Amino acid sequence: KLDIPEIDLSGNGTDLQLYFDFARGGSLDLKAVFEQATMNYDLECQISDYPLGVLMPFMKSVVNLGDVNGSLAVGLHARGNIENLLASDLDGAIQIDSLYIKDIDGNQLAAINQFKTDIEHINISHDYVIRLRNFAIDGVSARYEVYADGSNNLSSLFTSNNKDKATQKSQENEVVTEQSDTIAQDTPKLDISVENIVMSNSNFTYVDNTLPEPFSLRLSKMRFKTPMFSTQGVNDIELFAVLQETGALRAKWNGNIATQDHDLSLTLNNINLKDISPYSLDFFGYPITDGKLSFQGQNIIDNSELKGTNKLSLYNPTVGNKRSDVDAEFGIVPLKLAMIVLTDREGKADIDLPISGNIKSPQFSYGRIIVQALVNVFVKIVAAPIDLLAEAFGLNSDEIKEIEFSAWQN
């Protein structure tokens, strides 16, 4: 249905209303007022129940997806001038329901029960401002899996033709970036703020097949919240999740993206040590068969320099026999002996892991730094077991370096 009550070229404005149903579902309701004399426009657009699967032919030119489903609802209000569309002001709301994405083999890559947000204000001409509020995501489900050949479960999304196009585009962007470095210094930064972000009822699975034995990590019942996120201000964000089946994860970030100042804390509780046995095998050659783990970390990044204080607590750790079939990176470390020495009479071992590094370094890896700190502790056991034993039992190391006993004593 197209309704144009009057075409006015004198400056009062021309009204236009357009309504139609899409062939595969959903509808569009468009209302516009256009002033010929000033070139100003005022546009209201309402899209209801639009099936996202209709976009598959367009998506396949970019990514090699198997299937996409879900529905889209959009309500937008735009006003501005035809001669400078980037200066338009935009507000409205967006909602996506029952979204799922599958690869070409039919495996689910991601799903969202519902996503919605209000667009308070968008203008990308002069002030580069994006203001959103009530940003809510419910029922996110995602999986990421890496393989020994260096690929992952997302690799199939890009065909060789798309990869070539992406590489060419990347090279072109590098050239443009180099040419526009000076200009970019004077360009206003993108100012994004999102008020009241909530994520609930979500889960994420990570699978690592590059190890001697597959490692699987599952975060479930994930909750994420923050009253405000801003690219130009201080943020305070918390994440809660169930880790595997019995553990708990709590992460908190307080930081400023613009100044690159960050304070990150991570707490893990009641983690089964057996779950991380594949990494123990890969690094040390020993499987872990039992025990619990808790971890507390506080890491501060100032001017790209990371300084962290981390404490690892192990409860009744049980280490199996060394595997001769595994070529471990730190196989020289006697992990089984280290656990015996570090564990007190109640079966608990507390390990302090101070770390530091530059996050901009190509070699930087938070996980690698933690592992290296652990290796340093274990190597210290090999180098000075008497000192560590004395420290564990509150004794002077000189007192236990020589212990007299009777030849007939058991």
Coordinates of C-alpha atoms in Angstrom, one line a residue:
K1 CA 0.0 0.0 0.0
L2 CA 1.4 3.4 -1.0
D3 CA -0.3 6.6 0.2
I4 CA 0.9 10.1 -1.0
P5 CA -1.8 12.6 0.0
E6 CA 0.0 15.5 -1.6
I7 CA 3.2 16.5 -3.3
D8 CA 4.2 19.9 -2.1
L9 CA 7.2 21.7 -3.7
S10 CA 6.6 25.0 -1.9
G11 CA 8.3 24.0 1.3
N12 CA 5.4 22.7 3.5
G13 CA 6.6 19.1 2.9
T14 CA 5.4 16.1 1.1
D15 CA 3.9 13.2 3.2
L16 CA 4.5 9.6 2.1
Q17 CA 3.3 6.4 3.7
L18 CA 4.3 3.0 2.5
Y19 CA 3.2 -0.4 3.9
F20 CA 3.7 -3.9 2.5
D21 CA 4.1 -7.5 3.6
F22 CA 7.3 -9.3 2.7
A23 CA 6.8 -12.5 0.6
R24 CA 8.5 -14.7 3.2
G25 CA 7.0 -13.1 6.3
G26 CA 7.1 -9.8 8.2
S27 CA 6.0 -6.3 7.2
L28 CA 7.3 -2.8 6.6
D29 CA 5.5 0.4 7.6
L30 CA 7.3 3.5 6.4
K31 CA 6.2 7.1 7.0
A32 CA 8.2 10.1 5.7
V33 CA 8.0 13.8 5.4
F34 CA 10.2 15.5 2.8
E35 CA 10.7 19.2 2.3
Q36 CA 11.8 20.0 -1.3
A37 CA 13.0 23.5 -0.5
T38 CA 15.3 22.7 2.4
M39 CA 16.0 19.0 1.6
N40 CA 15.1 18.1 5.2
Y41 CA 13.4 14.8 5.9
D42 CA 11.8 13.0 8.8
L43 CA 11.5 9.2 8.5
E44 CA 9.8 6.6 10.6
C45 CA 10.4 3.0 9.8
Q46 CA 8.8 -0.1 11.5
I47 CA 9.8 -3.6 10.5
S48 CA 7.9 -6.4 12.2
D49 CA 8.6 -10.1 12.4
Y50 CA 11.2 -10.1 9.5
P51 CA 12.7 -13.6 9.1
L52 CA 16.5 -13.4 9.1
G53 CA 16.8 -16.5 7.0
V54 CA 15.9 -14.3 4.0
L55 CA 19.3 -12.7 4.3
M56 CA 21.1 -16.0 3.7
P57 CA 21.9 -15.3 0.0
F58 CA 23.6 -12.0 0.9
M59 CA 25.4 -13.5 3.9
K60 CA 26.9 -16.3 1.7
S61 CA 28.8 -13.8 -0.3
V62 CA 30.7 -13.0 2.9
V63 CA 30.5 -16.1 5.1
N64 CA 29.9 -19.7 4.4
L65 CA 27.0 -20.4 6.7
G66 CA 24.7 -23.4 6.6
D67 CA 21.6 -21.9 8.1
V68 CA 20.4 -18.8 9.9
N69 CA 17.0 -18.4 11.5
G70 CA 15.3 -15.9 13.8
S71 CA 13.1 -12.9 13.5
L72 CA 13.9 -9.2 13.5
A73 CA 11.8 -6.2 14.7
V74 CA 13.1 -2.7 14.2
G75 CA 11.6 0.7 15.0
L76 CA 13.6 3.6 13.8
H77 CA 13.1 7.4 13.6
A78 CA 15.6 9.3 11.5
R79 CA 15.7 13.0 10.7
G80 CA 18.2 15.2 8.9
N81 CA 19.1 16.5 5.5
I82 CA 19.4 14.6 2.3
E83 CA 22.6 16.5 1.3
N84 CA 24.3 15.3 4.5
L85 CA 23.0 11.9 5.5
L86 CA 25.8 11.2 8.0
A87 CA 24.6 14.2 10.1
S88 CA 21.2 12.5 10.6
D89 CA 19.9 11.9 14.1
L90 CA 18.7 8.4 14.7
D91 CA 16.7 6.8 17.6
G92 CA 14.5 3.8 18.0
A93 CA 14.7 0.2 19.1
I94 CA 15.9 -3.2 17.8
Q95 CA 14.9 -6.7 18.8
I96 CA 15.9 -10.1 17.6
D97 CA 14.2 -13.3 18.7
S98 CA 15.1 -17.0 18.5
L99 CA 18.3 -16.5 16.5
Y100 CA 20.5 -19.5 15.7
I101 CA 23.4 -19.9 13.3
K102 CA 24.6 -23.2 11.9
D103 CA 27.7 -24.1 9.8
I104 CA 27.6 -26.0 6.6
D105 CA 27.7 -29.3 8.4
G106 CA 24.6 -28.4 10.5
N107 CA 26.5 -27.8 13.7
Q108 CA 25.2 -24.9 15.8
L109 CA 27.7 -22.1 16.1
A110 CA 25.7 -19.7 18.2
A111 CA 22.1 -19.0 19.4
I112 CA 20.4 -16.2 21.2
N113 CA 16.9 -16.5 22.7
Q114 CA 16.4 -12.7 22.6
F115 CA 18.3 -9.5 22.1
K116 CA 16.9 -6.1 22.4
T117 CA 18.1 -2.5 22.9
D118 CA 16.8 1.0 22.8
I119 CA 18.6 3.5 20.5
E120 CA 18.6 6.7 22.4
H121 CA 20.7 8.7 19.9
I122 CA 23.1 8.1 17.0
N123 CA 24.9 10.7 15.1
I124 CA 28.1 9.9 13.2
S125 CA 28.8 13.2 11.5
H126 CA 30.3 15.7 13.9
D127 CA 30.3 14.2 17.4
Y128 CA 30.5 10.5 16.5
V129 CA 28.1 9.6 19.3
I130 CA 26.2 6.4 19.8
R131 CA 23.9 6.2 22.8
L132 CA 22.1 2.9 23.7
R133 CA 20.2 1.9 26.8
N134 CA 18.4 -1.2 28.2
F135 CA 20.8 -3.5 26.3
A136 CA 19.5 -7.0 27.2
I137 CA 20.7 -10.4 25.9
D138 CA 19.0 -13.6 27.1
G139 CA 19.9 -17.2 26.3
V140 CA 23.2 -16.9 24.5
S141 CA 24.7 -20.2 23.5
A142 CA 28.1 -20.3 21.7
R143 CA 30.9 -22.8 21.1
Y144 CA 34.5 -22.4 20.1
E145 CA 36.7 -25.4 19.2
V146 CA 40.3 -25.4 18.1
Y147 CA 42.1 -28.3 16.3
A148 CA 45.6 -29.6 16.1
D149 CA 46.0 -28.4 12.5
G150 CA 45.6 -24.8 13.6
S151 CA 42.0 -24.5 12.4
N152 CA 38.9 -24.0 14.4
N153 CA 35.1 -24.6 14.1
L154 CA 34.8 -21.1 12.6
S155 CA 37.3 -21.7 9.8
S156 CA 34.7 -23.3 7.5
L157 CA 32.8 -20.0 7.5
F158 CA 35.3 -18.5 5.1
T159 CA 35.7 -20.1 1.7
S160 CA 39.0 -19.6 -0.1
N161 CA 37.5 -17.0 -2.3
N162 CA 36.2 -15.0 0.7
K163 CA 39.6 -15.4 2.4
D164 CA 41.3 -13.9 -0.7
K165 CA 38.9 -11.0 -0.7
A166 CA 39.4 -10.5 3.1
T167 CA 43.2 -10.6 2.7
Q168 CA 43.0 -8.1 -0.2
K169 CA 40.7 -5.9 1.8
S170 CA 43.0 -6.1 4.8
Q171 CA 46.0 -5.0 2.7
E172 CA 44.1 -2.1 1.2
N173 CA 43.1 -1.0 4.7
E174 CA 46.7 -1.1 5.9
V175 CA 47.6 1.2 3.0
V176 CA 44.7 3.5 3.8
T177 CA 45.6 3.4 7.5
E178 CA 49.2 4.4 6.9
Q179 CA 48.2 7.3 4.6
S180 CA 45.6 8.6 7.1
D181 CA 47.6 8.3 10.4
T182 CA 48.1 12.1 10.5
I183 CA 44.5 12.8 9.7
A184 CA 43.2 10.3 12.3
Q185 CA 45.0 12.1 15.1
D186 CA 42.7 15.1 14.5
T187 CA 39.6 13.0 14.0
P188 CA 37.1 12.9 17.0
K189 CA 37.1 9.5 18.7
L190 CA 34.0 7.3 18.5
D191 CA 32.0 7.9 21.7
I192 CA 29.9 4.9 22.5
S193 CA 27.9 4.5 25.7
V194 CA 25.4 1.8 26.7
E195 CA 23.3 2.2 29.7
N196 CA 22.1 -0.8 31.7
I197 CA 23.6 -3.9 30.1
V198 CA 22.3 -7.3 31.2
M199 CA 23.2 -10.8 29.9
S200 CA 21.4 -13.8 31.5
N201 CA 20.8 -17.5 31.1
S202 CA 23.8 -17.9 28.8
N203 CA 26.5 -20.5 28.2
F204 CA 29.8 -20.9 26.4
T205 CA 31.8 -24.0 25.6
Y206 CA 35.5 -24.0 24.7
V207 CA 37.2 -27.2 23.4
D208 CA 40.9 -27.6 22.8
N209 CA 41.9 -30.5 20.6
T210 CA 45.6 -29.5 20.4
L211 CA 46.5 -31.3 23.6
P212 CA 47.5 -34.9 24.3
E213 CA 43.9 -35.3 25.5
P214 CA 40.9 -33.1 24.6
F215 CA 40.1 -30.3 27.0
S216 CA 36.6 -29.0 27.4
L217 CA 35.5 -26.0 29.4
R218 CA 31.9 -25.1 29.9
L219 CA 30.6 -21.9 31.4
S220 CA 26.8 -22.0 32.1
K221 CA 24.3 -19.8 33.8
M222 CA 26.3 -16.9 32.8
R223 CA 25.2 -13.5 34.1
F224 CA 26.8 -10.2 33.0
K225 CA 25.8 -6.8 34.2
T226 CA 26.9 -3.2 34.3
P227 CA 24.9 0.0 34.8
M228 CA 27.0 1.8 32.1
F229 CA 29.6 1.0 29.5
S230 CA 31.5 3.8 27.8
T231 CA 34.4 4.0 25.5
Q232 CA 35.4 7.3 27.0
G233 CA 34.8 6.8 30.7
V234 CA 35.4 4.4 33.6
N235 CA 33.6 1.1 33.4
D236 CA 32.6 -1.3 36.2
I237 CA 31.6 -4.8 34.9
E238 CA 30.9 -8.1 36.6
L239 CA 30.5 -11.6 35.2
F240 CA 29.2 -14.6 37.1
A241 CA 29.1 -18.2 35.8
V242 CA 29.0 -21.9 36.8
L243 CA 32.3 -23.4 35.7
Q244 CA 32.0 -27.0 34.5
E245 CA 29.4 -28.6 36.8
T246 CA 30.5 -27.7 40.3
G247 CA 32.8 -24.7 40.1
A248 CA 32.1 -21.0 40.2
L249 CA 33.6 -18.1 38.3
R250 CA 33.4 -14.4 39.2
A251 CA 35.2 -11.8 37.1
K252 CA 35.3 -8.0 37.6
W253 CA 36.7 -5.3 35.4
N254 CA 37.1 -1.7 36.3
G255 CA 38.8 0.2 33.6
N256 CA 38.9 3.0 31.0
I257 CA 39.3 2.0 27.4
A258 CA 40.4 5.5 26.4
T259 CA 43.3 5.7 28.9
Q260 CA 44.1 2.0 28.8
D261 CA 44.0 1.8 32.6
H262 CA 42.5 -1.5 33.8
D263 CA 41.9 -3.4 37.1
L264 CA 40.9 -7.0 36.6
S265 CA 40.0 -9.5 39.2
L266 CA 39.2 -13.2 38.8
T267 CA 38.0 -15.7 41.3
L268 CA 37.5 -19.4 40.7
N269 CA 36.2 -21.8 43.4
N270 CA 35.6 -25.5 43.7
I271 CA 37.2 -26.5 40.4
N272 CA 37.9 -30.2 39.8
L273 CA 41.6 -30.5 39.1
K274 CA 41.0 -33.5 36.9
D275 CA 39.3 -31.2 34.5
I276 CA 42.6 -29.4 33.7
S277 CA 44.5 -32.7 33.4
P278 CA 45.0 -32.3 29.6
Y279 CA 47.0 -29.1 30.2
S280 CA 49.0 -30.7 33.0
L281 CA 49.9 -33.5 30.5
D282 CA 50.8 -31.0 27.8
F283 CA 53.1 -28.9 30.0
F284 CA 54.5 -31.4 32.5
G285 CA 53.7 -34.9 31.2
Y286 CA 51.7 -35.8 34.4
P287 CA 48.0 -36.4 34.6
I288 CA 46.0 -35.0 37.5
T289 CA 43.6 -37.6 38.8
D290 CA 41.9 -35.9 41.8
G291 CA 41.7 -32.8 43.9
K292 CA 40.1 -29.3 43.9
L293 CA 41.3 -25.9 42.9
S294 CA 40.6 -22.3 43.8
F295 CA 42.2 -19.2 42.3
Q296 CA 42.2 -15.5 43.2
G297 CA 43.8 -13.0 40.9
Q298 CA 44.1 -9.2 41.0
N299 CA 45.8 -7.7 37.9
I300 CA 46.4 -4.0 37.2
I301 CA 47.3 -2.7 33.8
D302 CA 48.9 0.8 33.7
N303 CA 50.3 2.2 30.5
S304 CA 50.3 -1.3 29.0
E305 CA 52.3 -2.8 31.9
L306 CA 50.7 -5.6 33.7
K307 CA 51.3 -6.3 37.4
G308 CA 49.4 -9.0 39.1
T309 CA 49.1 -10.8 42.4
N310 CA 47.6 -14.3 42.0
K311 CA 47.0 -17.1 44.5
L312 CA 46.4 -20.7 43.6
S313 CA 45.1 -23.0 46.3
L314 CA 45.0 -26.8 45.7
Y315 CA 43.1 -29.2 47.9
N316 CA 44.2 -32.8 48.0
P317 CA 45.9 -32.7 44.6
T318 CA 46.6 -36.2 43.3
V319 CA 49.1 -36.6 40.4
G320 CA 49.3 -39.8 38.4
N321 CA 52.5 -41.4 37.0
K322 CA 54.4 -39.6 34.3
R323 CA 53.4 -40.5 30.7
S324 CA 56.3 -41.5 28.6
D325 CA 54.3 -41.1 25.4
V326 CA 53.9 -37.4 25.9
D327 CA 56.5 -34.9 24.9
A328 CA 55.8 -32.3 27.6
E329 CA 57.1 -28.8 27.3
F330 CA 58.3 -28.7 30.9
G331 CA 58.8 -32.5 31.3
I332 CA 61.9 -32.0 33.4
V333 CA 59.8 -30.6 36.2
P334 CA 58.9 -33.3 38.8
L335 CA 55.3 -32.4 39.3
K336 CA 54.4 -35.3 41.5
L337 CA 57.3 -34.5 43.9
A338 CA 56.4 -30.8 43.8
M339 CA 52.8 -31.5 44.9
I340 CA 54.0 -33.7 47.8
V341 CA 56.4 -31.0 49.0
L342 CA 53.9 -28.1 48.6
T343 CA 51.0 -29.9 50.2
D344 CA 50.7 -29.5 54.0
R345 CA 49.5 -32.2 56.4
E346 CA 45.8 -31.2 55.8
G347 CA 46.2 -31.7 52.0
K348 CA 46.3 -28.1 51.0
A349 CA 48.9 -26.2 48.9
D350 CA 48.9 -22.5 48.6
I351 CA 51.0 -21.0 45.7
D352 CA 51.6 -17.3 45.2
L353 CA 52.0 -16.3 41.6
P354 CA 53.2 -12.7 41.1
I355 CA 53.2 -11.8 37.4
S356 CA 54.3 -8.9 35.2
G357 CA 54.5 -8.1 31.5
N358 CA 53.7 -5.8 28.6
I359 CA 50.3 -6.6 27.1
K360 CA 51.4 -5.0 23.8
S361 CA 54.2 -7.5 23.3
P362 CA 53.5 -10.0 20.5
Q363 CA 54.6 -12.8 22.9
F364 CA 52.3 -11.7 25.7
S365 CA 49.9 -14.4 26.9
Y366 CA 48.2 -14.3 30.4
G367 CA 47.9 -18.1 30.5
R368 CA 51.6 -18.5 29.5
I369 CA 52.7 -16.1 32.2
I370 CA 50.7 -18.0 34.9
V371 CA 52.2 -21.3 33.7
Q372 CA 55.7 -19.9 33.7
A373 CA 55.2 -18.6 37.2
L374 CA 54.2 -22.2 38.2
V375 CA 57.2 -23.6 36.5
N376 CA 59.4 -21.2 38.5
V377 CA 57.9 -22.4 41.7
F378 CA 58.4 -26.1 40.8
V379 CA 62.0 -25.5 39.7
K380 CA 62.7 -23.8 43.0
I381 CA 61.6 -27.0 44.7
V382 CA 64.1 -29.0 42.7
A383 CA 66.9 -26.4 43.4
A384 CA 66.2 -26.0 47.1
P385 CA 63.9 -28.6 48.5
I386 CA 65.2 -28.2 52.1
D387 CA 64.5 -24.5 52.1
L388 CA 60.9 -25.0 50.9
L389 CA 60.4 -27.8 53.5
A390 CA 61.6 -25.6 56.3
E391 CA 59.4 -22.8 55.1
A392 CA 56.4 -25.1 54.9
F393 CA 56.8 -26.3 58.5
G394 CA 58.1 -23.1 60.0
L395 CA 61.6 -24.4 60.7
N396 CA 65.1 -23.1 60.1
S397 CA 66.5 -24.8 57.0
D398 CA 69.9 -25.3 58.7
E399 CA 68.3 -27.3 61.4
I400 CA 66.9 -30.0 59.1
K401 CA 69.8 -30.2 56.6
E402 CA 71.4 -32.7 59.0
I403 CA 69.1 -34.9 61.1
E404 CA 70.7 -37.5 63.5
F405 CA 69.0 -40.8 63.9
S406 CA 70.0 -44.3 65.2
A407 CA 71.0 -46.9 62.7
W408 CA 68.4 -49.3 64.3
Q409 CA 65.6 -46.7 64.0
N410 CA 62.9 -47.4 61.5

